[in-house]
C-alpha cells in the first residue's frame, strides 16, 4: 500500500494481543531476532480447530536468522509461552509450528469486552487514519438505476464501511459521466419527449433520423422530464409550429434539465438502498477546470509523453487499421502492457486522458484510490494504475475491485433488462419486491468477482437457505431471549453495563465456548477483510455466528442445562443472558458494516 504501512492493532483482537506476547517470547528465545522477521510473525486460527485456538509460525521464521532448526526454536518457544497465564496448553506441531489453547477465562472475558465496548467492538486502528477514496456506482446518468448497477453499489458501500471500521478515513465518491456521447443521445431523447409534451407527435424512427446517433433512449421514464421542460419553457424551445428548433436554442437547456432529473432519480434510488456519497464529481466540470490538461502537462514535464504510433488493437485486421501519430503516455514504465494514447492525432483528448485528469483530482486528496468497477473494465486497470503511480510518483496507491454481473431470475427464468428500450427491472423495483436489506445482504454473500445468481423467490423465503433471514432470525431470537430476561430480572439487570459485571466463568459448555471463540474472531475478520478489500467475508462471518447460535438454541431445547433462562439457576441464567447480549451486539456490528438493519423481531 503506497504511503500506508498498516499493522493489525485492534484493542479487542485476541490474535493481535497474543501476537505481541509471542513476539516478546520469541525475542527472549532468539535475542538477536531481526525486526523484519519479527514483523512477519503471525498468530492465526489453526487449520483444525481440534489443535487449539491459535497457531504461530514464529519458530519457522526465526530459523534462518538464528541458524537453528525450527523444531529447536519451537521447543524453547513452547516452554516460554507455557509461562503465560492466558494459555491452558501450548504444544509443537509439524516442523516448527506452535499451537496454543486459551484458558476459558480468556474466552469468557470476550463477552465482557463486547458488552463494555458496544458498537465500537472490533474497530481497529489498522488504517492509521490513511485517506481512502472509494469510487463506486458511477452509472451513466441516462436513466434510473437498474439491477445491473446494484452489485457494485452494495459492494462499494460495504467496502467503505469496512475500511472505516478498520481505521481508514473514507470518502465515498460518484463520478458523473456527463460529458460523453451518451449524454448527447439522452439530451436528444428528452427533447423528443418535450416535443410530445407540447403536442408535437413525431414518430420515433423519424425523429431518430434527426438525432446525431439516432434515438437511443426511448423509455417512458423520460416522459416526466419532457413535461417539466414544457411547464418551464412552454413552446419556446421549438419552432413556431412546434417542430425541431436549432440546437443552439434548446440543447444546453434540455441537457441541464435532463441531467438534473436523472441524477435526482439516481440519488433517490441510492438512498432507497441506504447509500449516500459525500462527493459527486462531474466529468464536464473536470474538463472545464483544466485539470485534464494540467495532468497531461505534469506527465510531459516528467518526460513521460512522446509522439508515437500504437500497434493495432488485438483482433483488428491490419488492413482495417490506420496508424496515426498520437501523444502517448509511457505507461509501460509503470507496469502496463503497452503505452497508452492521451491525445488523438487531431489533438483532442482520449477518454483515458479525461480519466487521468479525474484521478489526479482524487489523488490530490487521498493516500489510496479504490475504484469499484464492472468486470467489463478489466482492460482499464493496468493503465489507470500506471497513470496514478506516475502522477503521484508512487505516493498514492490505486486498486480496483471488480464486480461480476448478477444474473437475476424469478420463477426459474432470467429477468432481462434493456435501459435504452425502457424495458428493464429498476433497482427500485428490486427493493420494492424483496426489501433493501435482502438486496444488500444477498449481494454480499459471494466474493465480488465471482459469478452470482440473484433469485427473487429465494431472497424472500423464510428458511435457513435464505442467509439474510437466517442471520436476522438469530438476532431476533437473541432479542426475544433478552426481553424474557428483562421480564424475569428487570431491565436494569439485563443492561449491558450490569451483564458485563457478572461472573461469566459459568459459561463453560463446549457450545458456549465455541460461540465465544467465534465472537473473538470478529476484530481479526474486520482487519483481514479490509486488507483483502472483501466485505463478503463479514457476511460469511455473520452467517457462521448465526449458525452457532441457532445450534445452541436447538441444543437447549433438548438439554435443559443449556437453556438460556432456568428458574432454579439464576446466576447461570444471567451469565447466559450476557452471552446472548454479546451475540446480538456482535451480529449488529457485522450487519452494520454490510449496511443491513438488525431487526428486533421477525413477523
Coordinates of C-alpha atoms in Angstrom, one line a residue:
X1 CA 0.0 0.0 0.0
X2 CA 1.8 3.2 -1.2
X3 CA 2.2 5.6 1.7
X4 CA 0.5 3.2 4.2
X5 CA 2.1 0.6 6.4
X6 CA -0.8 -1.0 8.3
X7 CA -0.4 -3.2 11.3
X8 CA -3.1 -5.2 13.0
X9 CA -3.9 -3.2 16.1
X10 CA -7.5 -3.7 17.3
X11 CA -7.5 -3.5 21.1
X12 CA -10.2 -6.2 21.0
X13 CA -8.4 -8.7 18.9
X14 CA -7.1 -11.7 20.9
X15 CA -4.9 -12.7 17.9
X16 CA -3.2 -9.3 17.8
X17 CA -2.7 -9.3 21.6
X18 CA -1.4 -12.8 21.6
X19 CA 0.9 -12.0 18.7
X20 CA 2.6 -9.3 20.8
X21 CA 3.2 -11.9 23.5
X22 CA 4.5 -14.4 21.0
X23 CA 7.0 -11.9 19.5
X24 CA 8.2 -11.0 23.0
X25 CA 8.7 -14.7 23.8
X26 CA 10.5 -15.3 20.5
X27 CA 12.8 -12.4 21.2
X28 CA 13.7 -14.0 24.6
X29 CA 14.4 -17.2 22.8
X30 CA 16.3 -15.6 19.9
X31 CA 17.8 -12.4 21.4
X32 CA 19.2 -11.0 18.1
X33 CA 15.9 -11.5 16.1
X34 CA 15.8 -9.0 13.2
X35 CA 12.9 -6.6 13.2
X36 CA 11.8 -7.5 9.7
X37 CA 11.5 -11.2 10.9
X38 CA 9.5 -10.2 14.0
X39 CA 7.2 -8.1 11.8
X40 CA 6.3 -11.3 9.8
X41 CA 5.3 -13.3 12.8
X42 CA 1.6 -14.4 12.5
X43 CA -0.9 -15.7 15.1
X44 CA -3.9 -17.2 13.3
X45 CA -6.6 -19.8 13.9
X46 CA -5.2 -23.3 13.3
X47 CA -6.5 -25.2 10.2
X48 CA -8.0 -27.8 12.5
X49 CA -10.0 -26.4 15.5
X50 CA -9.0 -29.6 17.4
X51 CA -5.5 -28.3 17.5
X52 CA -6.3 -25.3 19.7
X53 CA -7.4 -21.7 19.4
X54 CA -4.3 -20.2 17.8
X55 CA -1.2 -21.1 15.9
X56 CA 2.0 -19.3 15.1
X57 CA 4.8 -19.6 12.5
X58 CA 7.3 -17.8 14.7
X59 CA 9.8 -20.7 15.0
X60 CA 9.8 -21.2 11.3
X61 CA 10.6 -17.6 10.5
X62 CA 13.3 -17.3 13.2
X63 CA 15.1 -20.5 12.0
X64 CA 17.3 -18.9 9.2
X65 CA 18.5 -15.8 11.0
X66 CA 19.0 -17.8 14.3
X67 CA 20.8 -20.6 12.3
X68 CA 18.9 -23.2 14.3
X69 CA 16.4 -25.9 13.3
X70 CA 12.7 -24.8 13.5
X71 CA 11.8 -27.5 16.0
X72 CA 14.6 -26.5 18.4
X73 CA 13.3 -22.9 18.4
X74 CA 9.7 -24.2 18.7
X75 CA 10.6 -26.3 21.7
X76 CA 12.1 -23.3 23.5
X77 CA 9.2 -21.1 22.5
X78 CA 6.7 -23.6 23.9
X79 CA 8.5 -23.5 27.2
X80 CA 8.4 -19.7 27.3
X81 CA 4.8 -19.4 26.2
X82 CA 3.7 -22.0 28.8
X83 CA 4.5 -19.4 31.4
X84 CA 1.7 -17.2 30.2
X85 CA -1.4 -17.4 32.5
X86 CA -3.7 -16.8 29.4
X87 CA -2.8 -20.2 27.9
X88 CA -4.1 -23.5 29.0
X89 CA -1.9 -25.6 26.6
X90 CA 1.0 -24.9 24.3
X91 CA 2.4 -27.6 22.0
X92 CA 4.6 -28.1 19.0
X93 CA 3.1 -29.1 15.7
X94 CA 4.8 -30.3 12.5
X95 CA 8.2 -28.9 11.6
X96 CA 8.0 -25.8 13.7
X97 CA 4.5 -24.5 14.2
X98 CA 3.3 -23.9 17.7
X99 CA -0.4 -24.4 18.7
X100 CA -2.0 -22.6 21.7
X101 CA -5.2 -23.2 23.6
X102 CA -6.6 -20.3 25.6
X103 CA -7.8 -20.5 29.1
X104 CA -11.6 -20.5 29.3
X105 CA -11.4 -17.2 31.2
X106 CA -9.8 -15.5 28.2
X107 CA -12.8 -16.5 26.1
X108 CA -15.3 -15.6 28.8
X109 CA -13.9 -12.2 29.0
X110 CA -14.6 -11.6 25.3
X111 CA -18.4 -11.4 26.2
X112 CA -17.5 -8.8 28.9
X113 CA -15.4 -6.8 26.3
X114 CA -18.3 -6.8 23.8
X115 CA -20.8 -5.6 26.4
X116 CA -18.4 -2.8 27.6
X117 CA -17.3 -1.5 24.2
X118 CA -20.7 -1.8 22.4
X119 CA -20.8 -0.6 18.8
X120 CA -17.0 0.1 18.9
X121 CA -16.1 -3.6 19.5
X122 CA -13.8 -4.8 16.7
X123 CA -12.9 -1.4 15.4
X124 CA -9.3 -1.1 14.6
X125 CA -6.5 1.4 14.0
X126 CA -5.2 -0.7 11.2
X127 CA -5.6 2.0 8.6
X128 CA -3.8 4.7 10.7
X129 CA -6.3 7.3 9.5
X130 CA -5.0 7.0 6.0
X131 CA -7.3 8.8 3.5
X132 CA -9.0 6.3 1.2
X133 CA -11.3 7.3 -1.7
X134 CA -13.8 4.7 -2.7
X135 CA -15.5 5.4 -6.0
X136 CA -18.5 3.2 -6.8
X137 CA -21.6 3.1 -8.9
X138 CA -20.7 6.0 -11.3
X139 CA -23.5 4.8 -13.6
X140 CA -24.1 6.9 -16.7
X141 CA -26.8 9.5 -15.9
X142 CA -29.1 8.2 -18.7
X143 CA -31.9 6.8 -16.6
X144 CA -32.9 5.2 -13.3
X145 CA -30.6 2.6 -11.8
X146 CA -31.2 -1.0 -12.8
X147 CA -30.2 -4.2 -11.1
X148 CA -27.0 -4.3 -13.2
X149 CA -25.7 -1.4 -11.1
X150 CA -26.7 -3.0 -7.8
X151 CA -23.8 -5.2 -7.0
X152 CA -21.1 -2.6 -7.4
X153 CA -23.2 -0.1 -5.4
X154 CA -23.6 -2.5 -2.5
X155 CA -20.0 -3.8 -2.6
X156 CA -18.6 -0.3 -2.8
X157 CA -20.7 0.9 0.1
X158 CA -20.0 -2.1 2.3
X159 CA -16.3 -1.8 1.5
X160 CA -16.3 1.9 2.5
X161 CA -18.0 0.9 5.8
X162 CA -15.5 -1.9 6.3
X163 CA -12.5 0.4 5.7
X164 CA -13.8 2.9 8.2
X165 CA -14.2 0.1 10.8
X166 CA -10.6 -0.8 10.1
X167 CA -9.3 2.7 10.9
X168 CA -9.2 4.4 7.5
X169 CA -10.7 7.8 6.7
X170 CA -13.0 7.1 3.8
X171 CA -14.5 9.3 1.2
X172 CA -17.4 7.9 -0.9
X173 CA -17.4 9.3 -4.4
X174 CA -19.6 9.0 -7.5
X175 CA -18.2 10.1 -10.9
X176 CA -20.9 11.6 -13.1
X177 CA -20.1 10.7 -16.8
X178 CA -21.9 13.8 -18.2
X179 CA -19.5 14.8 -21.0
X180 CA -19.8 11.9 -23.5
X181 CA -21.8 10.8 -26.4
X182 CA -24.4 9.0 -24.3
X183 CA -25.4 12.3 -22.6
X184 CA -25.8 13.8 -26.1
X185 CA -28.1 10.9 -27.0
X186 CA -30.0 11.4 -23.8
X187 CA -30.5 15.1 -24.5
X188 CA -32.0 14.4 -27.9
X189 CA -34.3 11.7 -26.4
X190 CA -35.5 14.2 -23.8
X191 CA -36.1 16.8 -26.4
X192 CA -38.3 14.3 -28.3
X193 CA -40.3 13.8 -25.1
X194 CA -40.5 17.6 -24.7
X195 CA -42.0 18.0 -28.2
X196 CA -44.6 15.3 -27.3
X197 CA -45.4 17.3 -24.2
X198 CA -46.2 20.4 -26.2
X199 CA -48.4 18.4 -28.6
X200 CA -45.9 17.6 -31.4
X201 CA -46.1 13.9 -32.3
X202 CA -43.0 12.9 -34.3
X203 CA -42.7 9.1 -34.8
X204 CA -39.6 7.7 -33.0
X205 CA -38.0 6.4 -36.2
X206 CA -38.5 9.8 -37.9
X207 CA -37.0 11.7 -35.0
X208 CA -34.1 9.3 -34.8
X209 CA -33.1 10.4 -38.3
X210 CA -32.6 13.9 -37.0
X211 CA -30.6 13.0 -33.9
X212 CA -26.8 12.6 -34.4
X213 CA -26.7 8.9 -33.3
X214 CA -30.4 8.1 -33.7
X215 CA -33.0 7.9 -30.9
X216 CA -31.2 5.6 -28.5
X217 CA -33.3 6.1 -25.3
X218 CA -37.0 5.5 -25.8
X219 CA -38.0 4.6 -22.3
X220 CA -41.2 6.1 -20.7
X221 CA -39.1 7.3 -17.8
X222 CA -38.1 10.3 -19.9
X223 CA -41.7 11.5 -20.3
X224 CA -41.7 13.3 -17.0
X225 CA -38.6 15.3 -18.0
X226 CA -40.3 16.4 -21.2
X227 CA -43.3 17.6 -19.2
X228 CA -41.1 19.6 -16.8
X229 CA -39.4 21.3 -19.8
X230 CA -42.8 22.1 -21.3
X231 CA -44.0 23.6 -18.0
X232 CA -40.9 25.7 -17.6
X233 CA -40.4 26.9 -21.1
X234 CA -43.7 26.5 -22.9
X235 CA -43.1 26.2 -26.7
X236 CA -40.0 28.4 -26.7
X237 CA -37.7 25.5 -27.3
X238 CA -39.4 24.5 -30.6
X239 CA -40.2 26.3 -33.8
X240 CA -43.4 28.3 -34.1
X241 CA -45.2 25.3 -35.5
X242 CA -43.9 23.0 -32.7
X243 CA -41.1 21.5 -34.8
X244 CA -37.5 20.8 -34.1
X245 CA -35.6 24.1 -33.5
X246 CA -31.9 24.8 -34.0
X247 CA -29.8 23.1 -31.3
X248 CA -28.4 26.4 -30.1
X249 CA -32.0 27.3 -29.0
X250 CA -32.6 24.2 -26.8
X251 CA -29.7 21.9 -26.4
X252 CA -27.9 23.3 -23.3
X253 CA -31.3 23.9 -21.6
X254 CA -32.5 20.4 -22.2
X255 CA -29.2 18.8 -21.4
X256 CA -29.1 20.5 -18.0
X257 CA -32.7 19.6 -17.1
X258 CA -32.1 16.0 -18.3
X259 CA -29.0 15.6 -16.1
X260 CA -30.6 17.2 -13.1
X261 CA -33.6 14.9 -13.4
X262 CA -31.6 11.8 -14.0
X263 CA -29.2 12.4 -11.1
X264 CA -32.2 13.2 -8.9
X265 CA -33.6 9.8 -9.8
X266 CA -30.2 8.1 -9.2
X267 CA -29.7 9.8 -5.8
X268 CA -33.2 8.6 -4.7
X269 CA -32.5 5.1 -5.9
X270 CA -29.2 5.0 -4.0
X271 CA -30.9 6.4 -0.9
X272 CA -33.5 3.6 -1.1
X273 CA -30.6 1.2 -1.0
X274 CA -29.1 3.0 2.0
X275 CA -26.2 4.6 0.0
X276 CA -25.1 8.2 0.3
X277 CA -22.0 9.6 -1.4
X278 CA -20.1 12.5 0.1
X279 CA -18.9 13.7 -3.3
X280 CA -20.4 13.7 -6.8
X281 CA -17.8 14.7 -9.3
X282 CA -18.8 15.9 -12.8
X283 CA -16.7 14.8 -15.8
X284 CA -17.8 18.0 -17.6
X285 CA -16.7 20.1 -14.7
X286 CA -13.3 18.3 -14.6
X287 CA -12.8 19.1 -18.2
X288 CA -13.8 22.7 -17.8
X289 CA -11.5 23.1 -14.8
X290 CA -8.4 22.4 -16.8
X291 CA -7.4 19.5 -14.6
X292 CA -7.0 17.1 -17.6
X293 CA -4.6 19.5 -19.3
X294 CA -2.7 20.0 -16.1
X295 CA -2.3 16.3 -15.5
X296 CA -1.0 15.8 -19.1
X297 CA 1.4 18.7 -18.6
X298 CA 2.7 17.2 -15.4
X299 CA 3.4 13.9 -17.2
X300 CA 5.1 15.8 -20.0
X301 CA 7.3 17.6 -17.5
X302 CA 8.4 14.3 -16.2
X303 CA 9.4 13.1 -19.7
X304 CA 6.6 10.5 -19.8
X305 CA 5.0 11.6 -23.1
X306 CA 6.1 11.1 -26.7
X307 CA 4.7 11.2 -30.2
X308 CA 4.2 7.7 -31.5
X309 CA 2.1 5.1 -33.2
X310 CA 0.2 2.3 -31.5
X311 CA 0.1 -1.3 -32.6
X312 CA -3.3 -2.4 -34.0
X313 CA -5.7 -3.5 -31.3
X314 CA -6.0 -7.2 -30.7
X315 CA -8.3 -8.8 -33.2
X316 CA -8.1 -5.8 -35.6
X317 CA -7.1 -6.7 -39.1
X318 CA -4.1 -4.8 -40.4
X319 CA -6.0 -3.6 -43.5
X320 CA -8.7 -2.1 -41.2
X321 CA -6.2 -0.2 -39.1
X322 CA -4.9 3.2 -39.9
X323 CA -1.8 4.0 -37.9
X324 CA -1.7 7.7 -36.9
X325 CA 0.8 9.5 -34.7
X326 CA -0.7 10.3 -31.2
X327 CA 0.5 11.7 -27.9
X328 CA 1.4 8.5 -25.9
X329 CA 2.0 8.0 -22.2
X330 CA 4.9 5.7 -21.2
X331 CA 2.6 3.5 -19.1
X332 CA 4.9 0.5 -19.7
X333 CA 7.4 2.2 -17.4
X334 CA 4.8 1.6 -14.6
X335 CA 3.8 -2.0 -15.3
X336 CA 1.3 -1.6 -18.1
X337 CA 1.5 -4.0 -21.1
X338 CA 1.6 -1.2 -23.7
X339 CA 1.8 2.6 -23.8
X340 CA -1.5 4.5 -23.9
X341 CA -2.8 7.4 -26.0
X342 CA -3.7 10.6 -24.2
X343 CA -4.3 12.7 -27.3
X344 CA -5.5 11.7 -30.7
X345 CA -3.9 12.7 -34.0
X346 CA -6.2 15.7 -34.2
X347 CA -5.0 17.0 -30.8
X348 CA -8.2 16.1 -28.9
X349 CA -8.1 14.2 -25.6
X350 CA -8.9 10.5 -25.4
X351 CA -11.3 9.1 -22.9
X352 CA -8.3 7.8 -21.0
X353 CA -7.0 11.4 -20.7
X354 CA -10.2 12.5 -19.1
X355 CA -9.9 9.7 -16.6
X356 CA -6.3 10.7 -15.9
X357 CA -7.4 14.2 -15.1
X358 CA -10.2 13.0 -12.8
X359 CA -7.9 10.6 -10.9
X360 CA -5.3 13.3 -10.5
X361 CA -8.1 15.3 -8.7
X362 CA -8.9 12.3 -6.4
X363 CA -5.2 11.6 -5.8
X364 CA -4.6 15.1 -4.6
X365 CA -6.7 14.4 -1.5
X366 CA -6.1 10.7 -1.0
X367 CA -3.5 8.2 0.1
X368 CA -5.3 5.4 -1.7
X369 CA -7.9 5.2 -4.5
X370 CA -10.2 2.3 -4.8
X371 CA -12.4 2.0 -7.9
X372 CA -15.3 -0.5 -7.8
X373 CA -16.0 -1.4 -11.4
X374 CA -17.9 -3.9 -13.5
X375 CA -16.0 -6.9 -14.9
X376 CA -16.0 -5.4 -18.4
X377 CA -13.5 -2.8 -17.2
X378 CA -10.7 -5.3 -16.9
X379 CA -8.5 -3.6 -19.5
X380 CA -8.8 -0.3 -17.7
X381 CA -6.9 -1.4 -14.5
X382 CA -3.2 -1.5 -15.6
X383 CA -3.3 1.8 -17.5
X384 CA -5.0 3.6 -14.6
X385 CA -2.7 2.2 -12.0
X386 CA 0.2 3.3 -14.2
X387 CA -1.2 6.8 -14.5
X388 CA -1.8 7.2 -10.8
X389 CA 1.7 6.0 -10.0
X390 CA 3.2 8.4 -12.5
X391 CA 1.1 11.4 -11.4
X392 CA 1.8 10.9 -7.7
X393 CA 5.3 9.4 -8.0
X394 CA 4.1 6.3 -6.2
X395 CA 2.7 8.2 -3.2
X396 CA -0.9 7.3 -3.9
X397 CA -2.0 3.7 -4.3
X398 CA -4.6 2.6 -6.8
X399 CA -6.7 -0.5 -6.6
X400 CA -9.7 -1.9 -8.4
X401 CA -12.4 -4.2 -7.1
X402 CA -14.1 -6.0 -9.9
X403 CA -17.8 -7.0 -9.7
X404 CA -19.2 -9.7 -11.9
X405 CA -22.6 -9.1 -13.4
X406 CA -25.6 -10.6 -11.4
X407 CA -28.0 -12.9 -13.2
X408 CA -31.5 -12.1 -11.9
X409 CA -34.0 -14.9 -12.0
X410 CA -37.6 -15.3 -10.9
X411 CA -39.6 -18.5 -11.0
X412 CA -36.6 -20.1 -12.6
X413 CA -36.5 -17.8 -15.6
X414 CA -34.0 -14.9 -16.2
X415 CA -35.2 -11.4 -15.9
X416 CA -34.0 -9.4 -18.9
X417 CA -33.1 -5.7 -18.9
X418 CA -32.6 -3.0 -21.6
X419 CA -32.3 0.6 -20.4
X420 CA -32.4 2.0 -23.9
X421 CA -35.7 0.3 -24.7
X422 CA -37.1 1.1 -21.3
X423 CA -38.0 -2.5 -20.6
X424 CA -35.8 -3.2 -17.6
X425 CA -36.1 -4.0 -14.0
X426 CA -35.1 -1.0 -12.0
X427 CA -33.2 -1.0 -8.7
X428 CA -36.2 0.4 -7.1
X429 CA -38.4 -2.4 -8.5
X430 CA -35.9 -4.9 -6.9
X431 CA -36.0 -3.1 -3.5
X432 CA -39.8 -2.8 -3.5
X433 CA -40.1 -6.5 -4.2
X434 CA -37.6 -8.0 -1.7
X435 CA -36.6 -5.2 0.6
X436 CA -33.4 -3.2 0.9
X437 CA -31.7 -5.5 3.5
X438 CA -32.4 -8.6 1.4
X439 CA -30.8 -6.9 -1.6
X440 CA -27.7 -5.7 0.2
X441 CA -27.0 -8.9 2.2
X442 CA -27.6 -11.2 -0.8
X443 CA -25.3 -9.2 -3.0
X444 CA -22.6 -9.6 -0.3
X445 CA -22.8 -13.4 0.2
X446 CA -20.2 -14.0 -2.5
X447 CA -16.9 -12.5 -3.5
X448 CA -17.4 -9.6 -5.8
X449 CA -15.6 -11.1 -8.8
X450 CA -17.5 -14.4 -8.6
X451 CA -20.5 -15.2 -10.8
X452 CA -23.8 -14.7 -8.9
X453 CA -27.4 -15.6 -9.4
X454 CA -30.0 -13.4 -7.6
X455 CA -33.1 -15.5 -7.1
X456 CA -36.1 -13.2 -6.4
X457 CA -38.0 -16.1 -4.9
X458 CA -35.2 -17.3 -2.7
X459 CA -34.4 -14.0 -1.0
X460 CA -37.8 -13.6 0.4
X461 CA -38.2 -17.2 1.6
X462 CA -38.2 -17.5 5.4
X463 CA -35.9 -20.6 5.5
X464 CA -32.3 -21.3 6.6
X465 CA -31.3 -21.3 3.0
X466 CA -32.0 -17.6 2.8
X467 CA -28.9 -16.1 4.5
X468 CA -30.4 -12.7 5.4
X469 CA -33.4 -14.3 7.0
X470 CA -31.2 -16.8 8.8
X471 CA -28.9 -14.1 10.3
X472 CA -31.7 -11.7 11.2
X473 CA -33.6 -14.6 12.7
X474 CA -30.7 -15.2 15.0
X475 CA -30.6 -11.6 16.1
X476 CA -34.4 -11.5 16.6
X477 CA -34.1 -14.7 18.7
X478 CA -31.4 -13.0 20.8
X479 CA -33.6 -10.0 21.4
X480 CA -36.5 -12.2 22.3
X481 CA -34.4 -14.0 25.0
X482 CA -33.3 -10.7 26.4
X483 CA -36.8 -9.4 26.6
X484 CA -37.7 -12.5 28.6
X485 CA -34.7 -11.8 30.8
X486 CA -36.0 -8.2 31.4
X487 CA -39.4 -9.6 32.4
X488 CA -37.8 -12.0 34.9
X489 CA -34.9 -10.0 36.3
X490 CA -35.8 -6.3 35.4
X491 CA -34.4 -4.1 32.7
X492 CA -31.6 -2.8 34.8
X493 CA -30.3 -6.3 35.5
X494 CA -30.1 -7.1 31.8
X495 CA -28.4 -3.9 30.7
X496 CA -25.0 -4.3 29.1
X497 CA -23.4 -2.5 32.0
X498 CA -24.9 -4.9 34.5
X499 CA -24.3 -8.0 32.5
X500 CA -20.6 -7.0 32.0
X501 CA -20.1 -7.1 35.8
X502 CA -21.3 -10.7 36.2
X503 CA -19.2 -13.8 36.9
X504 CA -19.0 -15.3 33.4
X505 CA -17.0 -18.4 34.5
X506 CA -20.3 -20.3 34.4
X507 CA -20.1 -20.1 30.5
X508 CA -18.1 -23.3 30.2
X509 CA -20.2 -25.6 28.0
X510 CA -18.3 -26.5 24.7
X511 CA -21.1 -24.9 22.7
X512 CA -20.8 -21.6 24.7
X513 CA -17.0 -21.5 24.4
X514 CA -17.3 -22.2 20.7
X515 CA -19.5 -19.1 20.3
X516 CA -17.1 -17.0 22.3
X517 CA -14.3 -18.1 20.0
X518 CA -16.4 -17.0 17.1
X519 CA -17.1 -13.6 18.7
X520 CA -13.4 -13.2 19.5
X521 CA -12.7 -13.6 15.8
X522 CA -14.6 -10.5 14.6
X523 CA -11.8 -8.0 15.1
X524 CA -9.5 -10.2 13.1
X525 CA -12.1 -10.7 10.4
X526 CA -12.6 -6.9 10.1
X527 CA -8.9 -6.3 9.6
X528 CA -8.4 -9.2 7.2
X529 CA -11.5 -8.3 5.2
X530 CA -10.4 -4.7 5.0
X531 CA -6.8 -5.6 3.8
X532 CA -8.3 -8.0 1.2
X533 CA -11.0 -5.5 0.1
X534 CA -13.5 -8.3 0.6
X535 CA -16.6 -7.2 2.5
X536 CA -18.3 -10.5 1.7
X537 CA -16.1 -12.0 4.5
X538 CA -18.2 -10.2 7.0
X539 CA -21.4 -11.6 5.6
X540 CA -19.9 -15.1 5.9
X541 CA -18.9 -14.4 9.4
X542 CA -22.4 -13.3 10.3
X543 CA -23.8 -16.5 8.8
X544 CA -21.4 -18.6 10.8
X545 CA -22.2 -16.8 14.1
X546 CA -25.9 -17.1 13.4
X547 CA -25.4 -20.9 12.8
X548 CA -23.6 -21.3 16.1
X549 CA -26.3 -19.5 17.9
X550 CA -29.1 -21.5 16.3
X551 CA -27.3 -24.7 17.1
X552 CA -27.0 -23.6 20.8
X553 CA -30.7 -22.7 20.8
X554 CA -31.6 -26.1 19.5
X555 CA -29.4 -27.9 22.0
X556 CA -31.1 -26.0 24.8
X557 CA -34.4 -27.5 23.7
X558 CA -33.1 -31.0 24.2
X559 CA -30.8 -30.4 27.1
X560 CA -32.2 -28.3 30.0
X561 CA -28.8 -27.4 31.3
X562 CA -28.1 -25.3 28.2
X563 CA -31.3 -23.3 28.2
X564 CA -30.7 -19.6 28.5
X565 CA -33.1 -19.0 31.4
X566 CA -33.6 -21.5 34.1
X567 CA -35.8 -20.8 37.2
X568 CA -33.5 -22.8 39.5
X569 CA -30.2 -21.3 38.3
X570 CA -30.4 -17.5 38.3
X571 CA -26.7 -16.9 38.2
X572 CA -26.1 -19.3 35.3
X573 CA -29.2 -17.7 33.5
X574 CA -27.8 -14.2 33.9
X575 CA -24.4 -15.3 32.6
X576 CA -26.1 -16.8 29.6
X577 CA -28.0 -13.6 29.1
X578 CA -24.6 -11.9 29.0
X579 CA -23.6 -14.3 26.2
X580 CA -26.8 -13.7 24.3
X581 CA -26.4 -10.0 24.6
X582 CA -22.8 -10.3 23.3
X583 CA -24.0 -12.4 20.3
X584 CA -26.7 -9.9 19.5
X585 CA -24.3 -7.0 19.7
X586 CA -21.7 -8.8 17.5
X587 CA -24.3 -9.6 14.9
X588 CA -25.5 -6.0 14.9
X589 CA -21.9 -4.8 14.3
X590 CA -21.4 -7.2 11.4
X591 CA -24.7 -6.3 9.8
X592 CA -24.0 -2.6 10.3
X593 CA -20.8 -3.0 8.2
X594 CA -22.9 -4.6 5.5
X595 CA -25.4 -1.8 5.7
X596 CA -28.2 -4.1 6.9
X597 CA -30.5 -3.4 9.8
X598 CA -30.5 -5.9 12.7
X599 CA -34.2 -6.5 13.3
X600 CA -35.7 -6.7 16.8
X601 CA -38.3 -9.3 15.8
X602 CA -39.5 -11.1 12.7
X603 CA -43.1 -11.1 11.8

